[in-house]
Structure formats: C-alpha cells, structure tokens
Short mmCIF file of C-alpha atoms in Angstrom, two decimals:
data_model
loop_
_atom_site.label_atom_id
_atom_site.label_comp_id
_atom_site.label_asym_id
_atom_site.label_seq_id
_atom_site.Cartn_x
_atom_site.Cartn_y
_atom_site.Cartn_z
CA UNK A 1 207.53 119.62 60.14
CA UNK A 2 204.55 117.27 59.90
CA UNK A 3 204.22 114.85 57.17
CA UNK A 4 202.87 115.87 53.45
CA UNK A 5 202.73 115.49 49.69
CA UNK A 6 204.00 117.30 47.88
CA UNK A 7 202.61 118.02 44.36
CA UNK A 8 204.19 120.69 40.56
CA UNK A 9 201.89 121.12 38.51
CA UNK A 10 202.61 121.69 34.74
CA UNK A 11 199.24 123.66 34.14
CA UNK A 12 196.96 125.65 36.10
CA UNK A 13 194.24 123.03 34.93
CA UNK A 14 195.94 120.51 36.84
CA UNK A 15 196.35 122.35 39.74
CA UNK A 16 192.78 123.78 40.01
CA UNK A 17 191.69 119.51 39.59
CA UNK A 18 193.95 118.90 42.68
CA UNK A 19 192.66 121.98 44.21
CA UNK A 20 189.00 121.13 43.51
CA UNK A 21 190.11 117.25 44.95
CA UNK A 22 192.02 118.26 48.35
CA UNK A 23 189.86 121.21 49.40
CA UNK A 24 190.90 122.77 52.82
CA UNK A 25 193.77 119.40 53.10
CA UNK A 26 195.82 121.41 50.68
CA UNK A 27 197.90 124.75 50.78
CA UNK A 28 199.26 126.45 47.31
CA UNK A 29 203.67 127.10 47.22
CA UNK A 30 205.27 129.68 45.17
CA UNK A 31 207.91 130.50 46.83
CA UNK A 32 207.66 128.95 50.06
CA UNK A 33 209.31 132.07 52.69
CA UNK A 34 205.90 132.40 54.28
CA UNK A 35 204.48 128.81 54.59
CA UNK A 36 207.69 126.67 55.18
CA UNK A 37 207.91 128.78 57.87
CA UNK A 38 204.28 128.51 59.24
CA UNK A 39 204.50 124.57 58.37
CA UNK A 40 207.70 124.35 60.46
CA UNK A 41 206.35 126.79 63.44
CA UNK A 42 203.06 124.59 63.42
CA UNK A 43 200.89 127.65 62.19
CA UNK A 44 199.45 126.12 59.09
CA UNK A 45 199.07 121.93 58.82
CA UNK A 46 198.32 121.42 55.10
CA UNK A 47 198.79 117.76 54.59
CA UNK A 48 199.00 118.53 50.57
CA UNK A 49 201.16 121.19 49.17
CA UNK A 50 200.68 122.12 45.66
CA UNK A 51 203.72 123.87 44.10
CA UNK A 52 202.68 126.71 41.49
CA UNK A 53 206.37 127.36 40.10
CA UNK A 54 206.23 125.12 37.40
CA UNK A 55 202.51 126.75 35.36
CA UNK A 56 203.64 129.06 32.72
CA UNK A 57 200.61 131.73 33.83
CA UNK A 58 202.09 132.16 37.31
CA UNK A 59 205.28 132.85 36.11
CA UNK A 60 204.20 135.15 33.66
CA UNK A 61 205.67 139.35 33.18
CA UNK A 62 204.15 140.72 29.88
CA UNK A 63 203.47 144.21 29.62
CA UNK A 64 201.95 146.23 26.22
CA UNK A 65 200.23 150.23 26.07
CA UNK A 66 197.20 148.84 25.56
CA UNK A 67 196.80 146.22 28.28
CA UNK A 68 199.45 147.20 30.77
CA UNK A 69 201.02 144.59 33.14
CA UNK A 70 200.45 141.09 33.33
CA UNK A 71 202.19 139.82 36.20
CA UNK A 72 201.81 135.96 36.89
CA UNK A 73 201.37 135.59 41.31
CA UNK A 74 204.52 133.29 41.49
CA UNK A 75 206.97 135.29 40.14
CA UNK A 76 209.73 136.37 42.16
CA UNK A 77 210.73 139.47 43.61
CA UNK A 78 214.54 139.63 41.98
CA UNK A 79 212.90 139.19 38.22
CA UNK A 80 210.62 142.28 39.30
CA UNK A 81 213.57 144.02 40.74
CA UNK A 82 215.45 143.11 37.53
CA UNK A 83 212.44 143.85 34.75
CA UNK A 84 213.48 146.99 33.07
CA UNK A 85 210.22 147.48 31.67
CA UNK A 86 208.54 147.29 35.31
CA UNK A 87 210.90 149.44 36.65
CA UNK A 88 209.80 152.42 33.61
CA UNK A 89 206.34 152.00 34.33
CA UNK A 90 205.85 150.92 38.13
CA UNK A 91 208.74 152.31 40.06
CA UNK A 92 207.15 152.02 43.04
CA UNK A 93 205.71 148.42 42.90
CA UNK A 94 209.52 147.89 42.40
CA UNK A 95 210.44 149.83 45.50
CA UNK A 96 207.82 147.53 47.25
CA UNK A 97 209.00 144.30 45.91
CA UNK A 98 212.80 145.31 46.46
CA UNK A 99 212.39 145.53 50.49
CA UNK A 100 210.97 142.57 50.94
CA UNK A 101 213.98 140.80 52.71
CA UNK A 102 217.78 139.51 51.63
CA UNK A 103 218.58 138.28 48.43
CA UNK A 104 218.07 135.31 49.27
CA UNK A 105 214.31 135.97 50.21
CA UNK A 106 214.14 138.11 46.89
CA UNK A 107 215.46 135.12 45.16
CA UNK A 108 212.12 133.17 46.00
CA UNK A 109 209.31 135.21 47.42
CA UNK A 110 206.26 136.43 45.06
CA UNK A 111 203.65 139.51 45.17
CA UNK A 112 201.39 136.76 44.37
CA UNK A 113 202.53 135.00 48.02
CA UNK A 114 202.79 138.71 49.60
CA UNK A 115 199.06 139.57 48.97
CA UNK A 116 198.05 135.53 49.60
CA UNK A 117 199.80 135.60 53.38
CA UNK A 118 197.52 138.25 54.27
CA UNK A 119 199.80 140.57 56.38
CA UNK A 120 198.83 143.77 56.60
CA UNK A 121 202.30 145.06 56.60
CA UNK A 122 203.23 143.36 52.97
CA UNK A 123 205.20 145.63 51.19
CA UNK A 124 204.09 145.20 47.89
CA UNK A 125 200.41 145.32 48.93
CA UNK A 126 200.09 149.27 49.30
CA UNK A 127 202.29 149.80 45.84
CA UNK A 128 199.27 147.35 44.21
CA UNK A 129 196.30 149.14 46.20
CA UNK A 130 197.75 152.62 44.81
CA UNK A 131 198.00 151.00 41.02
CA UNK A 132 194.37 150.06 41.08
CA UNK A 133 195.85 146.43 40.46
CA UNK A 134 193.13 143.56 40.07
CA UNK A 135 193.73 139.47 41.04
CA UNK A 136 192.42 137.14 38.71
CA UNK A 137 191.27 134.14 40.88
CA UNK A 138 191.23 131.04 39.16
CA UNK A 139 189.24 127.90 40.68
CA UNK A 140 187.79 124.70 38.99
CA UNK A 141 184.57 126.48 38.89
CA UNK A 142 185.57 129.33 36.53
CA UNK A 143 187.57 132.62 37.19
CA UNK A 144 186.49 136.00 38.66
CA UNK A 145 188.53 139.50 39.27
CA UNK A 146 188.96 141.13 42.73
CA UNK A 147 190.42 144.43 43.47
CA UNK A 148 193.52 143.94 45.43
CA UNK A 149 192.72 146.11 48.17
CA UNK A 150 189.49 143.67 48.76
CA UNK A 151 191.90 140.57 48.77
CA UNK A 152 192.59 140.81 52.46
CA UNK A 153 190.09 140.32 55.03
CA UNK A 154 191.65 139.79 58.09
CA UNK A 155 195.32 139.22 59.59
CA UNK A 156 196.71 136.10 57.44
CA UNK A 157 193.12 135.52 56.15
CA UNK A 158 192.35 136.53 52.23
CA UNK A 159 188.57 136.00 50.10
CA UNK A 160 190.37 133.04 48.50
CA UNK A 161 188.31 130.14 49.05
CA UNK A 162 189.93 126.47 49.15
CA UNK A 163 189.99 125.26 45.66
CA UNK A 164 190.87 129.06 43.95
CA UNK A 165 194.34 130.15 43.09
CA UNK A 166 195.27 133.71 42.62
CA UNK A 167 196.67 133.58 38.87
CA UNK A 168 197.83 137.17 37.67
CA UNK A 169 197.66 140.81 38.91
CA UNK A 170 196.09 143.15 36.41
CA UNK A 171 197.27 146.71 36.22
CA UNK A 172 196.88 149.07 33.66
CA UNK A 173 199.33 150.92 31.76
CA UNK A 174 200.37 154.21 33.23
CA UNK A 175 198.24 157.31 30.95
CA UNK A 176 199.98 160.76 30.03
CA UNK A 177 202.04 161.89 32.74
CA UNK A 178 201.54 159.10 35.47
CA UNK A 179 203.94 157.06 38.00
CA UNK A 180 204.09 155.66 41.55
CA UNK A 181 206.18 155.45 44.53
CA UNK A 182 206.47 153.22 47.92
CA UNK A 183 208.00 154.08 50.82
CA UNK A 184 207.83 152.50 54.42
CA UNK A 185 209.73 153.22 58.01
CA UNK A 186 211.40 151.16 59.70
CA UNK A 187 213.88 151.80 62.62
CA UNK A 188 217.19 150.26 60.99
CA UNK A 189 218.30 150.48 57.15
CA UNK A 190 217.10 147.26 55.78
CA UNK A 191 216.19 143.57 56.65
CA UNK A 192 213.11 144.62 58.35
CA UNK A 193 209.01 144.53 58.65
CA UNK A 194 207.15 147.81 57.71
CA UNK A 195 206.48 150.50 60.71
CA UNK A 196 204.27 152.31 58.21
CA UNK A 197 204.26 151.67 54.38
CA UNK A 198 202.85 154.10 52.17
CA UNK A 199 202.46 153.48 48.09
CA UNK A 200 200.98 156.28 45.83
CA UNK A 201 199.82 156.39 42.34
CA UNK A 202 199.31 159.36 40.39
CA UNK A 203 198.63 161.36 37.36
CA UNK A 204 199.26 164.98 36.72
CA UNK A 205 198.26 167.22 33.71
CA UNK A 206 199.11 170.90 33.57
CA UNK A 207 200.37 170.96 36.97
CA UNK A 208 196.93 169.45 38.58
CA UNK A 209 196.50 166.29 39.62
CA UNK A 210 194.05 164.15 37.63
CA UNK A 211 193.68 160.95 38.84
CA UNK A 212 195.63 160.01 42.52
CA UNK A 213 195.43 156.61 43.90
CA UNK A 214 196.77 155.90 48.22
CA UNK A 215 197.44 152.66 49.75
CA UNK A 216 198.43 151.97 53.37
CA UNK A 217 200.34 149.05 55.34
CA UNK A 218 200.85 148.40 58.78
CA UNK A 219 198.02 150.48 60.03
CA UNK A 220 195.22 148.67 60.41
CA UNK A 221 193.66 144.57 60.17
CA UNK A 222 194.35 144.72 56.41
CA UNK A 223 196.09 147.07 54.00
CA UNK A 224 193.86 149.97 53.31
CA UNK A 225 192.66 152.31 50.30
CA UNK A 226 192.94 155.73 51.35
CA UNK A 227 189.87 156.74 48.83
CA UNK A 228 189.41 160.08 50.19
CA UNK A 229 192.58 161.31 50.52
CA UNK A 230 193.49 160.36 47.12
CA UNK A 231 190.17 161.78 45.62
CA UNK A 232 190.74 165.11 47.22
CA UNK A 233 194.01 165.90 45.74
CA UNK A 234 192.10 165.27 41.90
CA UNK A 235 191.66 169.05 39.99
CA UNK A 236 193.95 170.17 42.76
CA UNK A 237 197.26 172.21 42.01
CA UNK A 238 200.74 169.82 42.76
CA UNK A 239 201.05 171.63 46.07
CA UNK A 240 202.76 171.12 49.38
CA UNK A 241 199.28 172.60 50.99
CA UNK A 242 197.32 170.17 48.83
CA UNK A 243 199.21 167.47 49.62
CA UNK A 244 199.55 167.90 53.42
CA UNK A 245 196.12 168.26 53.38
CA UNK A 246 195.30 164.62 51.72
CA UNK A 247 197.98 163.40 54.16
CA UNK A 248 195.49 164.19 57.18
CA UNK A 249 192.62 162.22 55.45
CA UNK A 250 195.13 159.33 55.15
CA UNK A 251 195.80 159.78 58.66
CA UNK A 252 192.26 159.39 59.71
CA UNK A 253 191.33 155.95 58.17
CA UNK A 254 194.40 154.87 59.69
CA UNK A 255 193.68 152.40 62.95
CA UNK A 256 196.88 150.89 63.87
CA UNK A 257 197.92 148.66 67.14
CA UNK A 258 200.55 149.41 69.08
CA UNK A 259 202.87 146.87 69.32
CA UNK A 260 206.69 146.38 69.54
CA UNK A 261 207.37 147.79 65.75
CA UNK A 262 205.70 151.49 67.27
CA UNK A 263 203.12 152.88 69.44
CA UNK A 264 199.18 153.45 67.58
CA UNK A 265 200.10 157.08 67.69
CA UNK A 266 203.73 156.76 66.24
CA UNK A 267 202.21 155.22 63.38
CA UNK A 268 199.17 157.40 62.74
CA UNK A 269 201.89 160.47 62.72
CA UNK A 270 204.05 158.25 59.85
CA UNK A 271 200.84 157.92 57.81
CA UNK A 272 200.91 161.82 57.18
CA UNK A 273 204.54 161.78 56.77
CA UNK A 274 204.95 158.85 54.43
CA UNK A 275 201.81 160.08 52.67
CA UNK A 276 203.39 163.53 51.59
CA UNK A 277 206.60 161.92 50.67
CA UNK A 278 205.31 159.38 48.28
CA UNK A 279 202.57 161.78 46.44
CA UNK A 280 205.40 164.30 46.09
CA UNK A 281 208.04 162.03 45.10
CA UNK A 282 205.13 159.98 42.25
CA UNK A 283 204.25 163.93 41.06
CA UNK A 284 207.93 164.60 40.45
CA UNK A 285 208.33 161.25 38.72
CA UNK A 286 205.05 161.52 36.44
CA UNK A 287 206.39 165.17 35.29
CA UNK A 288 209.28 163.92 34.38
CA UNK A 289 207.89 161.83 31.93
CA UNK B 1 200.78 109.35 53.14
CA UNK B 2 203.88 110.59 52.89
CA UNK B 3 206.58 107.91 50.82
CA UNK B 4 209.46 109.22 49.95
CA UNK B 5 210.22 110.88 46.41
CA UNK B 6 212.77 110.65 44.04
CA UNK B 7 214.74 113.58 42.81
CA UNK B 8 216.90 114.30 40.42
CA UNK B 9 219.29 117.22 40.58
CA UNK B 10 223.03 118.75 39.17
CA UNK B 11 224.62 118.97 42.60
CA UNK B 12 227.84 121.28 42.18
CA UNK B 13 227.68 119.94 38.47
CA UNK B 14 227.50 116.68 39.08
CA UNK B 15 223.83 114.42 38.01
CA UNK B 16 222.92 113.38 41.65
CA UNK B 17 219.95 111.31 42.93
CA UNK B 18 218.53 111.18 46.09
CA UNK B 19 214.93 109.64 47.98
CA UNK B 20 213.61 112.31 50.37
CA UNK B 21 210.22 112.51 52.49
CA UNK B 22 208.27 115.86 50.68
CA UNK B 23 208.59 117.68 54.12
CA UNK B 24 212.85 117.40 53.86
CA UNK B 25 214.48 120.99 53.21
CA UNK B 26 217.05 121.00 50.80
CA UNK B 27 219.55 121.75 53.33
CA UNK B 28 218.48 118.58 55.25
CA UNK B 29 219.19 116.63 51.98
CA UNK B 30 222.05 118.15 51.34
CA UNK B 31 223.46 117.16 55.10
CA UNK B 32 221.54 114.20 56.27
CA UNK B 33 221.32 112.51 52.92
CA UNK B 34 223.65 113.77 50.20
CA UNK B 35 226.38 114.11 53.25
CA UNK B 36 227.09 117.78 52.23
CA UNK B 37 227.39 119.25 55.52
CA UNK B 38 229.12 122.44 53.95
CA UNK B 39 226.17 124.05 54.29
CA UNK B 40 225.01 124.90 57.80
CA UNK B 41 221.75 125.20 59.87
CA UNK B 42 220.94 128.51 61.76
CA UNK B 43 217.40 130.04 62.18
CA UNK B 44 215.93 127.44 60.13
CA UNK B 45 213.05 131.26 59.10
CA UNK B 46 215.25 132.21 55.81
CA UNK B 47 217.22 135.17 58.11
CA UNK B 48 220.31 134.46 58.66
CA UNK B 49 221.82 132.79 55.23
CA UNK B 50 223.98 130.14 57.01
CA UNK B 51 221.97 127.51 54.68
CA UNK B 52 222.99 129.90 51.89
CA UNK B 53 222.81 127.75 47.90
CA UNK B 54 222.93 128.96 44.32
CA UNK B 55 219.27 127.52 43.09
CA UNK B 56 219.53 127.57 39.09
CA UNK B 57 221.85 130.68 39.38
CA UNK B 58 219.75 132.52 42.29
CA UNK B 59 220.83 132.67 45.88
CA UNK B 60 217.98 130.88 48.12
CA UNK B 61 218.38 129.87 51.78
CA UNK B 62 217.82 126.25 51.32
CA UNK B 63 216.01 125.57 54.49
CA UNK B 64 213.21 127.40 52.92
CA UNK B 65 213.41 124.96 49.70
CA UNK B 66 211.28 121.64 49.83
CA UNK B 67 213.74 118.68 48.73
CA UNK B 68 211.06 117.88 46.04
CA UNK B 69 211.70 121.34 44.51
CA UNK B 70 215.09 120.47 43.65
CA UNK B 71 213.65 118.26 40.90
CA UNK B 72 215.54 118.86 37.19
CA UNK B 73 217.23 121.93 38.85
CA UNK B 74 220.92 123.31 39.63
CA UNK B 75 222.10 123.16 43.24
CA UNK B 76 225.49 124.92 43.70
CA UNK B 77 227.31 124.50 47.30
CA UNK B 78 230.13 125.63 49.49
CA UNK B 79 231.63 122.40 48.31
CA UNK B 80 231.96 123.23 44.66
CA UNK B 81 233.81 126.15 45.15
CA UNK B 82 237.35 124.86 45.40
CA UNK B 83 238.95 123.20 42.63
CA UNK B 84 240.69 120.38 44.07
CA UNK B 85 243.07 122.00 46.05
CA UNK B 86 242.86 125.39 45.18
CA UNK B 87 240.56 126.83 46.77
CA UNK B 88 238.46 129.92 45.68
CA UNK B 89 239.84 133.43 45.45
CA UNK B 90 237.14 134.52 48.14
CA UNK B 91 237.74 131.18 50.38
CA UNK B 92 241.74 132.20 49.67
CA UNK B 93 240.95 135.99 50.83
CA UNK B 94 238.48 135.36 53.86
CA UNK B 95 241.52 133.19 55.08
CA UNK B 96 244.28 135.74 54.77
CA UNK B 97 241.53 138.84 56.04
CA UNK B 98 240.80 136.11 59.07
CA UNK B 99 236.95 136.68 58.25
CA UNK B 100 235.59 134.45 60.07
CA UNK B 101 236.22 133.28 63.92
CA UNK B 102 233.71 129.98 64.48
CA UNK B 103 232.91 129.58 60.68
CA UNK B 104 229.13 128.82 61.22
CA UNK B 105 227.87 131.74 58.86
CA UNK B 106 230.90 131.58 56.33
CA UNK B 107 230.16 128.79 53.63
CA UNK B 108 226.93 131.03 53.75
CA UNK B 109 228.85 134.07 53.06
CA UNK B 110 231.09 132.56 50.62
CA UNK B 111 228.46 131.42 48.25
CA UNK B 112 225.96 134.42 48.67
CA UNK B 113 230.14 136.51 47.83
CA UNK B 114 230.21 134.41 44.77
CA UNK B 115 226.78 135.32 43.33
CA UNK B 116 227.53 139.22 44.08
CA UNK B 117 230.83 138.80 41.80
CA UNK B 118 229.74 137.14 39.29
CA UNK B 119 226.90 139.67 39.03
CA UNK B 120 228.68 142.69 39.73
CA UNK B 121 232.81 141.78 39.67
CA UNK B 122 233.64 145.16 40.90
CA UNK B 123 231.31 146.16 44.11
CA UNK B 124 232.07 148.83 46.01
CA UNK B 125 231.93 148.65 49.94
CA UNK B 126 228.33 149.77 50.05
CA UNK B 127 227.35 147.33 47.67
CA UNK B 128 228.94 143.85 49.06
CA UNK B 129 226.94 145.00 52.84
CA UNK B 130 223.79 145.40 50.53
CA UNK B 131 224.38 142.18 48.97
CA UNK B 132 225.61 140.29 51.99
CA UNK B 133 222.34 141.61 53.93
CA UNK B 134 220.80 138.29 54.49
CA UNK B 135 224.31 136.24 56.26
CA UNK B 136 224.70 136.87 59.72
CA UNK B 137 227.89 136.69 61.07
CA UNK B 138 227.86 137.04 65.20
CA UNK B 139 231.76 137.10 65.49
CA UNK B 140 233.34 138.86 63.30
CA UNK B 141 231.48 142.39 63.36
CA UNK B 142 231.76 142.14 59.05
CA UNK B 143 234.22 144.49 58.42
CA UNK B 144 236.86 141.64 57.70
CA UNK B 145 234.58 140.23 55.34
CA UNK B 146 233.68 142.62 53.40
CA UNK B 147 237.59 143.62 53.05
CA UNK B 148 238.02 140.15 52.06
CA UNK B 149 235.17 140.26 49.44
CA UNK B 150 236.64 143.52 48.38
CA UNK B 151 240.09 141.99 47.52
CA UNK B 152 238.49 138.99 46.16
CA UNK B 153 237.31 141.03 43.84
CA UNK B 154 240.19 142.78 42.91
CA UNK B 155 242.36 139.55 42.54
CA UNK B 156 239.49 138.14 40.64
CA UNK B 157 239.51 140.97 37.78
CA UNK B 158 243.47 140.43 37.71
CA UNK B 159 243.98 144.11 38.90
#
C-alpha cells in the first residue's frame, strides 16, 4: 500500500476542519473492509485517511416513538445485528446488515461505509431505500439531508463532496401496523455478493395497504426506488394478485448487466420474484403487530 | 509524509508498544514487528480469516485493521490461547480430531472457535459452520473441525 497519514478524530468538528484542510488528498475510515482493500488493490490513493470510529455521533443507535432511529454511519454491522430494539422495529434493515459478509466483516463494516462505497449491490442500501431513510451530511460549511436512494450516483461514486461526511441515517418510527423485510439471491448459502436484493417497507390497515415503500440492488448503476410499484399496491387489498402485479412494475425500472453473478434477464425475472416475497413476508410481519 | 506512529495496545493482556508506518496492517505488526507470527497471511481482502484477532472482544481479520487503529485497544491472538503449557481445550481437540493438515487457516479458526464459545458455549453443528463462515480451510473439507469445535465445547461446559 502507498504511503499515508493516518488521522481519529475525537469530534466530528475536528474531522470536518481536517476535511475542509485535505480536500480530495483525504479519504474518511469507519470500518475499513472497503477502502483497505481499494488502498491495497491501488483503486483509491488517498494520501490522508481520517478515521471516524472514535466521534460519538458516528457511533451513535438511539431510537424513541417520536423520532424513530438515529443510527450514527460508523457503526457496525454486529451491534445492528445485536440491537434488540432495531431488530423490533427494522427487521429487515437487520436482514440487510446481517449478510453482509463473515463475522469478521460484521465485526467492522458500517451502513454508513455500505451506502458511502457506492455499490449498487450493498445490501443494506435497498432495506434503507424501502424505510424512506435520510443521510445527514455534515461538512465544514454546515449540514444538509439527502434521501438515501439519491446518495448514489454512479458505480462507487456518491453526491458526497470532498470535505462532507455522512453523519447519521434518519428513519422514522414504524406507524400502526408497519414493518420491513430484505431478501437477496445468491447462488450458494452465504459469504456472497447480491444476484438481486430486494428490501420492502410497508404499512397495512384493515387488510389494505396504506403506505408501501420498494428498493432494489444489483439491477441497475445505483440502487433504485421502485416508486411505482410501491405506490400501486397503496388502498389495495393484501393480495397475491396485488402484489404480483407491483412485482411487474418493479421489474420494469429494473436495468441490470449481465455479468458473471447472472445474465440481464436472470435478474430482471428475480426482481418480480424477490419483490413478491419481501412485500408478502413485511405484510405478514406488520399484521402481526 | 508518512513517519512512523506510536501505539499503544494490550497484546494478549500484556501493555505492548510498538512504532509502525500508518499504512502497516495489524497483522503486519503483529508478524514483522511485534514477532507474533501466530497469525497468518492469506487473501490479504478480509475472506478467508487466516489473519483472524479478537479486536476489543470482536473478531476482525486484522489485515483489514490499520496498525494506528490498534491505539488504547485489546488485541487477542493465537498466542494467548495456551496457558503455558496447556494448551486450549479447542487447540487440545483440533489436535486429537486431526483438524487441520498444513495449519495455514487454523490459528484463524481457533480464535474465530473461541469467540463462538464464549458467546454461545453450546452451538449446535449448524451454528459453529455459521460462525466459522469467514476461515477457509483448503485441506481439511471442515467436517473435522467443526467435530473438534463441537467437543471443545462439550469438554468446555464440563459435560
């Protein structure tokens, strides 16, 4: 690996003044799965790296009925996995973060890091999109809010400019009768990249769904909103038919490559299929409540 | 612009102190400074868990750990798993189960073993594979580790 400096932070002030300093020359760590690799494979040559581990708002998980989740970018996967009160309320952005690699992986890689490396296949990505979750982007120059699903614009490329830092995700507290669910494929049982990944977010009343949320992974430049399919299903009955037919909407915003994960129209059929299992299996989970 | 750092660290218990360039891994401190060499180098991409270290009490591969990061925190290595002598019930066990053939993967195996048990003392079958997802092991086809992690286990709980 070529030569840096290396820089923890106690506050996010300090970091956004080294930020606002280094420009372009520097690169922000949480937990380091994504860019040690690049650094080592030559892919990304920061010459400063600025560790976020040690600021207490990137590590933060607070969650309350009236504000929902606060969930700080650097905070790894296995305290997600482990959060009981995540689990109650966002099943399915635990499903996400709990197929992102080994233990060991789990042990250090973020949400925050997933949605910052800009692959469209991140698995936590989709479960956010369907949540409606929103990044609060800090920089030297004051702090704004972007919906997640705008936070990728390109294969490893995000709207983060040099000297911002993606603080917290925002997502609201689940309403009434309301979960989610993630699912992907991939060819083997675990320790893989997603085929097709799939999140929903929904919430039924009366046996209709009132409010339905769709993200999708792996089948297209960036992950994707499915807004009409998800729109379509709302004042519908909880239905097979209804469902299905939401899953062909998904299917058509859908523009994946073919590459050696799956052929274009392997993937396109997944989209349908992942799409019906997810809404169904979020409905079931929201009656329940 | 790159000088070496100092870092501070518990290494196996132990206060330790070492001078590493920012872009050193914690596995290359721990074998080309510290001279633990327990740990081993495979992929070098965070898949295959030969580098396998407990990281204040979470399992991290720690080729994908900047030597800097290390700083005021808990390192825990193959090397601190024998007492003296006597060596760990899961070293003991993959001994007497032969679970490993060329040995590359197992310090790996036998630390990522030790944070399943001391999670979850009594896995069953399905859950040591789960946990032992990320440690590669080309020779031995697993199924004499995971028997060994399995008995490990058992002699562990005094059953």
């Amino acid at each position: 690996m070529h030569a840096i400096t290396y820089d923890s932070p106690k506050s996010l002030a300090q970091a956004l003044s080294l930020l606002a300093t280094a420009g372009e020359k520097a690169r922000v760590l949480a937990g380091g799965t994504d860019l040690i690799i690049q650094m080592r494979a030559g892919v990304r040559k920061p010459e400063q790296i600025v560790d976020l581990k040690a600021i207490a708002e990137l590590q933060m998980i607070a969650f309350s009925p009236q504000d929902g989740l606060r969930l700080g970018a650097a905070v790894c996967c296995a305290r997600i996995t482990e959060d009981a009160v995540i689990k109650q309320h966002y099943p399915g952005l635990v499903e996400g973060a709990a197929l992102i690699g080994s233990d060991q992986i789990q042990s250090r890689c973020s949400v925050g890091g997933n949605v910052c490396n800009g692959s469209p296949a991140a698995d936590t990505t989709p479960a956010l999109i369907a949540l409606g979750a929103q990044c609060v982007i800090s920089s030297a120059r004051g702090t704004r809010t972007v919906p997640v699903e705008q936070m990728v614009t390109a294969p490893g490329r995000t709207v983060l400019q040099p000297d911002e830092i993606l603080v917290e995700f925002r997502i609201a507290a689940p309403q009434g009768h309301s979960s989610d669910c993630y699912q992907r494929f991939i060819p083997r049982n675990e320790m893989d990249i997603a085929v097709v990944g799939v999140g929903a977010a929904v919430t039924v009343e009366g046996g209709k769904f009132t409010a339905v949320r769709i993200g999708l992974g792996a089948v297209a430049a960036t992950p994707l909103l499915a807004k009409a399919a998800g729109d379509s299903l709302v004042g519908k009955s909880v239905s097979a038919e209804s469902i299905a037919a939401a899953a062909v909407l998904a299917q058509q915003i859908a523009t994946p490559i073919t590459d050696m994960r799956g052929t274009a129209e392997y993937r396109k059929h997944l989209v349908g299929v992942l799409t019906r299992r997810v809404v169904t299996e979020a409905a079931a989970r929201a009656k329940a409540k | 612009m790159s000088g070496k750092v100092q870092v501070e660290m518990a290494l196996n218990g132990e206060a330790t102190e070492f001078l590493c360039e920012p872009r050193q891994s914690l596995l290359e401190v721990l074998r080309d400074v510290l001279g633990f060499t327990g740990s081993k180098e495979g992929c070098l991409t965070g898949d295959c868990g030969a580098c396998s270290v407990v990281l204040d009490g979470r399992l991290v591969c720690s080729c994908l750990v900047l030597g800097p990061e290390a700083q005021g925190k808990a390192v825990e290595t193959v090397e601190g798993m024998a007492k003296g002598n006597t060596l760990h019930p899961l070293q003991q066990k993959f001994l007497e189960h032969a679970a490993l053939q060329c040995g590359i993967c197992t310090p790996g195996f036998l630390v990522a073993a030790k944070v399943l048990l001391e999670k979850n003392p009594n896995p069953t079958e399905h859950e040591v594979r789960y946990a032992l997802a990320g440690n590669l092991c080309r020779c031995t086809g697993y199924d004499k580790i995971v028997r060994a992690v399995l008995d490990a286990a058992t002699v562990m709980q005094g059953r």
